[in-house]
Short mmCIF file of C-alpha atoms in Angstrom, two decimals:
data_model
loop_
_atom_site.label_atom_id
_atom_site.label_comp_id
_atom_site.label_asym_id
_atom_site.label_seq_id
_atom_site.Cartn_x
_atom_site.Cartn_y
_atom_site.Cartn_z
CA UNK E 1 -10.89 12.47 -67.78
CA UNK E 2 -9.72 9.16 -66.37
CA UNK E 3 -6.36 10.98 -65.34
CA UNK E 4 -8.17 13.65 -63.38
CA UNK E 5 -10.65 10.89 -61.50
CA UNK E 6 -7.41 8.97 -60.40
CA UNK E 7 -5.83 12.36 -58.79
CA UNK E 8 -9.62 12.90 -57.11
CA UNK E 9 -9.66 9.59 -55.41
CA UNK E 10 -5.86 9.94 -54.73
CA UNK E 11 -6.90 13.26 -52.83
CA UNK E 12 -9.85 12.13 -51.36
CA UNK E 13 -8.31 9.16 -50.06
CA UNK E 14 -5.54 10.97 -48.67
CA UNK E 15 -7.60 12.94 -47.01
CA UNK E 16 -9.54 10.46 -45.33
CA UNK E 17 -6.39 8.76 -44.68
CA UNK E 18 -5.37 11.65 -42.07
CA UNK E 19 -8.52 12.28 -40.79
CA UNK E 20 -8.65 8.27 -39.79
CA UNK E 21 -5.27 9.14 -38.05
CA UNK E 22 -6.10 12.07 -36.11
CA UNK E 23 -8.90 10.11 -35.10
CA UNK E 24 -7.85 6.97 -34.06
CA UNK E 25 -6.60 7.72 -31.01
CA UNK E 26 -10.01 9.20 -29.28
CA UNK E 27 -11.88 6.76 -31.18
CA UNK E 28 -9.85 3.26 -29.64
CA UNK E 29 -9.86 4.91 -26.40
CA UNK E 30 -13.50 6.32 -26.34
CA UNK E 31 -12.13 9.34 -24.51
CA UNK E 32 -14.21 12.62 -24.40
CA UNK E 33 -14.05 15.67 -22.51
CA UNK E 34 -18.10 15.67 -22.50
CA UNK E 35 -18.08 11.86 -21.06
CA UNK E 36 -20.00 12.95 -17.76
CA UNK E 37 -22.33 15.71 -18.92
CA UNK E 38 -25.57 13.71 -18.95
CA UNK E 39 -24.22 11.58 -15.75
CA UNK E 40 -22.26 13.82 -13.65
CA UNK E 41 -22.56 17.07 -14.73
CA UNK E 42 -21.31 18.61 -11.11
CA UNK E 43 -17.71 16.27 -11.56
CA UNK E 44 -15.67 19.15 -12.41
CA UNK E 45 -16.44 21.88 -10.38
CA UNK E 46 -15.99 19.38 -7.31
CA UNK E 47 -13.05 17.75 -8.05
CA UNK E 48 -11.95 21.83 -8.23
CA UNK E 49 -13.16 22.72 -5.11
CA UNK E 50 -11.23 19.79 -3.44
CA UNK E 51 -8.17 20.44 -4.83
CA UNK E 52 -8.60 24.68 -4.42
CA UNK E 53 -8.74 23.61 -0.87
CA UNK E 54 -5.67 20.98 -0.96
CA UNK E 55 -3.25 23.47 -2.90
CA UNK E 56 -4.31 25.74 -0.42
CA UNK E 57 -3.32 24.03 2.40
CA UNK E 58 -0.22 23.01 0.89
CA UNK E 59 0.93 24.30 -2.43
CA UNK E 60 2.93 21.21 -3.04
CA UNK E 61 0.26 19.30 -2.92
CA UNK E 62 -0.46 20.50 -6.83
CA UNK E 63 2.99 18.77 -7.97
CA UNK E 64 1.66 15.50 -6.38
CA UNK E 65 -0.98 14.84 -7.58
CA UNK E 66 0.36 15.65 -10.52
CA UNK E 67 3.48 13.27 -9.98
CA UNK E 68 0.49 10.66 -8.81
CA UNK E 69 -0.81 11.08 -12.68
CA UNK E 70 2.61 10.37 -14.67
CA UNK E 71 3.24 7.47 -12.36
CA UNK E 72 -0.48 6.14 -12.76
CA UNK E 73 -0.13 6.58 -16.88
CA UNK E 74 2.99 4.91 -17.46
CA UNK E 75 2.45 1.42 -15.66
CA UNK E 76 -0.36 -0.17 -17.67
CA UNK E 77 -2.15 3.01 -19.13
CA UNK E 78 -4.21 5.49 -17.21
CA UNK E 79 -6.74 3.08 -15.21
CA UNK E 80 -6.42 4.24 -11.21
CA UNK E 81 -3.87 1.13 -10.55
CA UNK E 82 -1.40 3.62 -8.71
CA UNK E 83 -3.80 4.06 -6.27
CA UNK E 84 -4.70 0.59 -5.18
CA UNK E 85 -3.68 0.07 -1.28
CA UNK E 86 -1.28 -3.71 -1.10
CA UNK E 87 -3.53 -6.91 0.37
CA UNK E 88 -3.66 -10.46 0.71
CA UNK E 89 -4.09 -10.83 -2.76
CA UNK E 90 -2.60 -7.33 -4.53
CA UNK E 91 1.14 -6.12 -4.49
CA UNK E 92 0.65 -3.12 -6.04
CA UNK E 93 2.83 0.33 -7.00
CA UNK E 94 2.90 2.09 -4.05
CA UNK E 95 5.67 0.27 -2.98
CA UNK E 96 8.02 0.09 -5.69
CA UNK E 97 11.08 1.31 -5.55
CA UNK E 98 10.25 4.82 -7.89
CA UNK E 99 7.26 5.20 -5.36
CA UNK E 100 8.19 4.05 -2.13
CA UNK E 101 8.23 6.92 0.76
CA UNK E 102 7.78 9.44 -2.10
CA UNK E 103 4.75 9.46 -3.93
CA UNK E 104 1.60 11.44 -1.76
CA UNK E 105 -1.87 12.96 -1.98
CA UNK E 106 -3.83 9.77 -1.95
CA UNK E 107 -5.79 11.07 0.70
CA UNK E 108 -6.64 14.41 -1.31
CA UNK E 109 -8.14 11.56 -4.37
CA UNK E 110 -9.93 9.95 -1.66
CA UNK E 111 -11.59 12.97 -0.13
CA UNK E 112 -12.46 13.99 -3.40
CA UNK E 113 -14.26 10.67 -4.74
CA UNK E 114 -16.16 10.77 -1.30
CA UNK E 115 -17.67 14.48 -2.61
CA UNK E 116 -18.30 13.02 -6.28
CA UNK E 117 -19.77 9.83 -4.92
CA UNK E 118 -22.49 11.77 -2.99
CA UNK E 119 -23.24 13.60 -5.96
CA UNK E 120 -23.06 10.77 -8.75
CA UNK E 121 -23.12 6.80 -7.13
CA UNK E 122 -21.01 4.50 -9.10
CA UNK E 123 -20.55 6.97 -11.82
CA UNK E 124 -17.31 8.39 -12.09
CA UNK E 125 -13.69 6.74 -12.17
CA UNK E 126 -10.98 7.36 -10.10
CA UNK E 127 -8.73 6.99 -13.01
CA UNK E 128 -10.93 10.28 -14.41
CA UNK E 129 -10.87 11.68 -10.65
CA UNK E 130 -6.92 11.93 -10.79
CA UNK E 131 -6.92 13.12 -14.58
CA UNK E 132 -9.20 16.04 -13.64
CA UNK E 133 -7.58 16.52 -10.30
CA UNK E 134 -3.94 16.72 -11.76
CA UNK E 135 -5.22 19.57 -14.87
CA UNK E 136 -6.55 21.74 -11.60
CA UNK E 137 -3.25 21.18 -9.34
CA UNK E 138 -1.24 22.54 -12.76
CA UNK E 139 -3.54 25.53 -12.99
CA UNK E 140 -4.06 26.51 -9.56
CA UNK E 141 -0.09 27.41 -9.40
CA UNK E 142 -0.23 29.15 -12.23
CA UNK E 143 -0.16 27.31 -15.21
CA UNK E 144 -2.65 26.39 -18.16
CA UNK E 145 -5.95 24.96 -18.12
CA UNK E 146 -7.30 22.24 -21.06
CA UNK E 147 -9.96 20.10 -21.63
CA UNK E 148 -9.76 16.62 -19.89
CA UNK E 149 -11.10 13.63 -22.27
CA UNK E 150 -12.76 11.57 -19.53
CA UNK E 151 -14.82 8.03 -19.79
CA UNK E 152 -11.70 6.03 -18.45
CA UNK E 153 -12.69 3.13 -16.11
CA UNK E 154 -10.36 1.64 -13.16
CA UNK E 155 -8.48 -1.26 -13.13
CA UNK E 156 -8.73 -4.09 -10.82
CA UNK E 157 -5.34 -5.47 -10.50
CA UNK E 158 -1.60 -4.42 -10.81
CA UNK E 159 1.85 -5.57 -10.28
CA UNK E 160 4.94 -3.84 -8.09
CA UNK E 161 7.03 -5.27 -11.04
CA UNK E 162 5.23 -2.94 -13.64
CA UNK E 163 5.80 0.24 -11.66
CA UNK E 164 9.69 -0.73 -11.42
CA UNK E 165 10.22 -1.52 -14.92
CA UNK E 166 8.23 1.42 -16.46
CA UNK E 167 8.77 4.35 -14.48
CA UNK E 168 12.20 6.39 -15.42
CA UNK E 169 14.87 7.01 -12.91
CA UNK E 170 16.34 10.24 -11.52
CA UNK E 171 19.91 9.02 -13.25
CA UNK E 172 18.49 8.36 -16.48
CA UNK E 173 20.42 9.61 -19.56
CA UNK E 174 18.75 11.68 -22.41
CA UNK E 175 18.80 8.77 -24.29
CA UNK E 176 16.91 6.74 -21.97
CA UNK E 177 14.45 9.27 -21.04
CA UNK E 178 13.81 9.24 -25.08
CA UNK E 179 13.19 5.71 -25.51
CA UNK E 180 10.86 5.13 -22.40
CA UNK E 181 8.82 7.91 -23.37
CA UNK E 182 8.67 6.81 -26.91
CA UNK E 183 7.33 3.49 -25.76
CA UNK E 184 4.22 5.40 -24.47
CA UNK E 185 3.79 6.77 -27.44
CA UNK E 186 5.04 10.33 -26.72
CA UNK E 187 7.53 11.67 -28.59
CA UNK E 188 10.82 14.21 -27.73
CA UNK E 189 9.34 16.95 -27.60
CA UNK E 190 6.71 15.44 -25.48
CA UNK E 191 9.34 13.89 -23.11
CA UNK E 192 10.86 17.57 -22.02
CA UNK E 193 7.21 19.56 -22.14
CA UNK E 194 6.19 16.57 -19.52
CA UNK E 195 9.54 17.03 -17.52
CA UNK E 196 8.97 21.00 -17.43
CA UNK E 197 6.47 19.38 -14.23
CA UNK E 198 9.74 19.72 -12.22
CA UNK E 199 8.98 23.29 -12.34
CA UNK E 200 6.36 22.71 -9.14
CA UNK E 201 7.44 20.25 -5.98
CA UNK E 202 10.14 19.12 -4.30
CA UNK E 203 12.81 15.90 -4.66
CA UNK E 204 13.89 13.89 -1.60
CA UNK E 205 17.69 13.89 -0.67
CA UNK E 206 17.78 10.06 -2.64
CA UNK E 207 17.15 11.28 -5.07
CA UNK E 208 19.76 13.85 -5.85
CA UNK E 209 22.67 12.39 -3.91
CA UNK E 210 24.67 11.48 -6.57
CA UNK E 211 23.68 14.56 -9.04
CA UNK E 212 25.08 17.12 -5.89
CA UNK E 213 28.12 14.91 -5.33
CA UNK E 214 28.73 12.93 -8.34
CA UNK E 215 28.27 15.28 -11.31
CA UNK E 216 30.73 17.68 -12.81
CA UNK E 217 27.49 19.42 -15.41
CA UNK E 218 26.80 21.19 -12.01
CA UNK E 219 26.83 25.07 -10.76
CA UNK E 220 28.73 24.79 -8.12
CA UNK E 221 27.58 27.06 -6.23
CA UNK E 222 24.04 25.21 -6.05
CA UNK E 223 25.58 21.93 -5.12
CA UNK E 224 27.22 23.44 -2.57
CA UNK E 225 23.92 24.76 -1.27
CA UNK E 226 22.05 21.30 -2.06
CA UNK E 227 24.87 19.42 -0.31
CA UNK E 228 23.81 21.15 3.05
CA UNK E 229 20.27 19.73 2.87
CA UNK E 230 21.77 16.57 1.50
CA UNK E 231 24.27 14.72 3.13
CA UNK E 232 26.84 12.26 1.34
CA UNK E 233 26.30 9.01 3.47
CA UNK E 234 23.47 6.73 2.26
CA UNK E 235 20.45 6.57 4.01
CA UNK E 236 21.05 9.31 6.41
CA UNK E 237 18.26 12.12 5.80
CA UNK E 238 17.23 10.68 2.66
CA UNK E 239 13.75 11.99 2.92
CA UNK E 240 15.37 15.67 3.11
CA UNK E 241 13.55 17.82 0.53
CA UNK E 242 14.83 19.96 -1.97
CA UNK E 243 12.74 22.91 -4.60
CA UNK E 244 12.71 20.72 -8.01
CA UNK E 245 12.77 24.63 -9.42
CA UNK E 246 15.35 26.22 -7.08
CA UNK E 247 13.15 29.79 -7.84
CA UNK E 248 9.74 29.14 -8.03
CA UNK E 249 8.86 25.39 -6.87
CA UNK E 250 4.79 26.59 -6.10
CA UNK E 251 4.51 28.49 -9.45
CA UNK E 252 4.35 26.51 -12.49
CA UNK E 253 6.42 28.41 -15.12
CA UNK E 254 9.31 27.96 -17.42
CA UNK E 255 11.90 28.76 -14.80
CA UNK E 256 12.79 25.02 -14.25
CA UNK E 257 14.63 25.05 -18.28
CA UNK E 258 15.50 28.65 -17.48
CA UNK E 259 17.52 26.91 -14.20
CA UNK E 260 18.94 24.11 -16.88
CA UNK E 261 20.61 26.57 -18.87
CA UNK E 262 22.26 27.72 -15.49
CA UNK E 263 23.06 23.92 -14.71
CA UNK E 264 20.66 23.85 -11.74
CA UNK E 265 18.97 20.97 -12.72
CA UNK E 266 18.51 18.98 -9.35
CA UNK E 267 17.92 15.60 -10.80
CA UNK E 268 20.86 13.95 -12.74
CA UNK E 269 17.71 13.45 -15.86
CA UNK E 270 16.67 16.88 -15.57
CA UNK E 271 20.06 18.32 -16.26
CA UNK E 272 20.25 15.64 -19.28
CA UNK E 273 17.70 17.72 -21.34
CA UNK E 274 20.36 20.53 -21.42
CA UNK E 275 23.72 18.87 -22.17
CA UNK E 276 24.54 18.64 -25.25
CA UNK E 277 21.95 16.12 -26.47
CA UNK E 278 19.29 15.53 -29.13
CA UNK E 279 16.91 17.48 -26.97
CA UNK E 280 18.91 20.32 -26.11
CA UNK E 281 17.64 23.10 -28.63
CA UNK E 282 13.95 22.20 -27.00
CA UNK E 283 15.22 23.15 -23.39
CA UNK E 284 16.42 26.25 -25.13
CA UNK E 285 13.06 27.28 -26.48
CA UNK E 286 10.52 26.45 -23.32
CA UNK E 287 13.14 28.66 -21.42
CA UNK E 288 12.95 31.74 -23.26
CA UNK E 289 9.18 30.99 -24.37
CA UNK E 290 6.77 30.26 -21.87
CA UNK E 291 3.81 30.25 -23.93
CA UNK E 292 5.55 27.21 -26.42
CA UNK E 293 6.20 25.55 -23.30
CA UNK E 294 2.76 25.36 -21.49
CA UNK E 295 0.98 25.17 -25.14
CA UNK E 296 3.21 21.98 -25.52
CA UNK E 297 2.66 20.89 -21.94
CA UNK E 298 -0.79 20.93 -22.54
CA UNK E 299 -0.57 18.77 -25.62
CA UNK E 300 1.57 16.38 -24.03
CA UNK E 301 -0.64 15.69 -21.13
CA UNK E 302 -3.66 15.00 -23.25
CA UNK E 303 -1.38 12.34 -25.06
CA UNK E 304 -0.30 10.89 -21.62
CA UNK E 305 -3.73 10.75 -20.62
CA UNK E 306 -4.99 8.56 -23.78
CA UNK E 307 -2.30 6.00 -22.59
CA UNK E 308 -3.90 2.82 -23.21
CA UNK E 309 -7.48 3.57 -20.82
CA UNK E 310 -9.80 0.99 -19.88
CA UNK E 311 -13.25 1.88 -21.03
CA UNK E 312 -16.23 0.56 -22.45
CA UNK E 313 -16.90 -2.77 -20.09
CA UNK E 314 -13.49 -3.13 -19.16
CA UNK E 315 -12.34 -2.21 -16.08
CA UNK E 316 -15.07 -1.12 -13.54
CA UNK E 317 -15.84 2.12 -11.40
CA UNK E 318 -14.46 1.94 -8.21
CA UNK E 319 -16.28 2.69 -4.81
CA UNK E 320 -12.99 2.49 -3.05
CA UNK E 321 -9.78 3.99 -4.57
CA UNK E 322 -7.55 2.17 -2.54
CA UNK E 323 -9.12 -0.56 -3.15
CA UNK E 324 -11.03 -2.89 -6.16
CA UNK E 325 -14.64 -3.90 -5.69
#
C-alpha cells in the first residue's frame, strides 16, 4: 500500500514537473496570442492590410521585415530596440556593422503603427507590431501562418555594441552559428528552420564577396554568375544585390536547402548547414520535406519571439517607433 502511494506521487509529480516546464516559458514572459482581444481587437487585420499592401509593392519587402524581426530578437530580447532612430542621447542598432546600409522596412512599421494608433491610442507595442508584421510578410509569399503570442512592451534604450556582438555573421562556421543560437535559447534544429528565411530576399555584394571568390564548397557555375553582380575589389558595388534563393527569392519554400545540396548557398553560413557538419542530415530533410520545414519554422519563430520580452510594467508602449517617449 505504502509502495503503490510512493509510485502515485512519483507519477504525479512527474507529471506536474513537465507541465511546469512547458509552461514556464509563456508564463515568465506573459506572452499570449489573445493579449489584445479586449484592447485592440482590429490589431491584426491592420497590421495585414499594411503589409498586403507593402509585399505588394515590393515582394522583398516580406524578407525584411522579417530580417528586421531576427535582428530585433537577438540583441536584448524582442522589445522594438532595432527600431529606435540614433540621438543626442541613443546610439542604437541601426548602425552597427550587421545592420548598417542593409537592414529596411522601417517605414512599412511606421506606417503601420500610425493605422493601429488611430484605432487603439497607446495600446499596442511596436515590439508586437513587428512580431505580427513579420508572421504576415512569411505568409503572404507563400509560406505558413501561426499564432503570434503578443503582450510584449518596447524598450527605451539600446546599445550599437549589443547589435555587433549578438548578431551572427555571413562567414560564420556551423559551429558558431550553433553556439549563438543556443545562447538564445534555440536549439539546432531551430538554428537551420530559422536560416531556411534565406529562402525570401536578397544579400548585398559584402556580403558574399568572399563566399563567390574565396570558397572552394561552391558550384562553380553559380559563382561564376554571382561574380558578375559582384565584383572582387572592396567597396566597389558593395550594395549590389543578389536572390538569397537563386530560384525562388519572393516565394517562401524549401528551395533555399534544396539549392544547399547543389552548393548554391550564397552566404559562406548558409552553405555551412550542408557541409559535412552536425547539422547536415537537417538540411537534408527540410529539402526534400517542405511540410517538416515550415512546421519547424513555425516552431522556431514562436521560440525566437519569447526571447526575453519586456512586459508587465517594464518597458512602455511607444507613440514613436523610432523613437522612446
Amino acid at each position: 500500500m505504502a509502495a503503490a502511494l510512493l509510485r502515485r506521487a512519483v507519477v504525479v509529480a512527474a507529471v506536474l514537473a513537465t507541465v511546469t516546464s512547458l509552461l514556464a516559458p509563456a508564463a515568465v514572459a506573459q506572452l499570449s496570442t489573445s493579449f489584445y482581444s479586449g484592447s485592440c481587437s482590429s490589431l491584426e487585420s491592420i497590421v495585414r492590410s499594411g503589409m498586403v499592401s507593402a509585399v505588394q509593392q515590393e515582394p522583398r519587402m516580406g524578407a525584411s521585415i522579417l530580417r528586421l524581426f531576427f535582428h530585433d530578437c537577438f540583441v536584448n530580447g524582442c522589445d522594438g530596440s532595432v527600431l529606435l532612430d540614433d540621438s543626442s542621447t541613443l546610439t542604437g542598432e541601426k548602425n552597427a556593422g550587421p545592420n548598417a546600409n542593409s537592414l529596411r522596412g522601417f517605414e512599412v512599421i511606421d506606417a503601420i503603427k500610425s493605422r493601429v494608433d488611430a484605432a487603439c491610442p497607446g495600446t499596442v507595442s511596436c515590439a508586437d507590431i513587428l512580431a505580427v508584421a513579420a508572421r504576415d510578410g512569411v505568409n503572404l509569399l507563400g509560406g505558413p501562418s501561426w499564432g503570434v503570442p503578443l503582450g510584449r512592451r518596447d524598450a527605451r534604450t539600446t546599445t550599437q555594441a549589443a547589435a555587433n556582438s549578438n548578431l551572427p555573421s555571413p562567414s560564420s562556421s556551423a559551429a558558431t552559428l550553433i553556439s549563438a543560437f543556443a545562447s538564445k535559447g534555440l536549439d539546432s534544429r531551430d538554428m537551420v528552420a530559422l536560416s531556411g528565411a534565406h529562402t525570401i530576399g536578397a544579400a548585398r555584394c559584402a556580403s558574399f564577396r568572399s563566399r563567390v571568390y574565396n570558397d572552394s564548397n561552391i558550384n562553380a557555375g553559380f559563382a561564376t554568375r554571382r561574380r558578375q553582380v559582384c565584383p572582387a575589389q572592396g567597396g566597389v558595388g558593395d550594395g549590389n544585390l543578389a536572390p538569397l534563393d537563386a530560384f525562388s527569392s519572393v516565394r517562401f519554400d524549401n528551395g533555399y536547402f534544396r539549392n544547399l545540396l547543389s552548393r548554391f548557398g550564397l552566404l559562406h553560413s548558409d552553405q555551412e548547414l550542408f557541409n559535412g557538419g552536425p547539422v547536415d542530415s537537417i538540411a537534408q530533410q527540410y529539402a526534400g520535406n517542405g511540410g517538416a520545414f515550415s512546421a519547424d519554422f513555425v516552431t522556431a519563430m514562436i521560440k525566437m519571439g519569447n526571447i526575453s520580452p519586456l512586459t508587465g510594467s517594464n518597458g512602455e508602449i511607444r507613440n514613436n517607433c523610432r523613437k522612446p517617449n
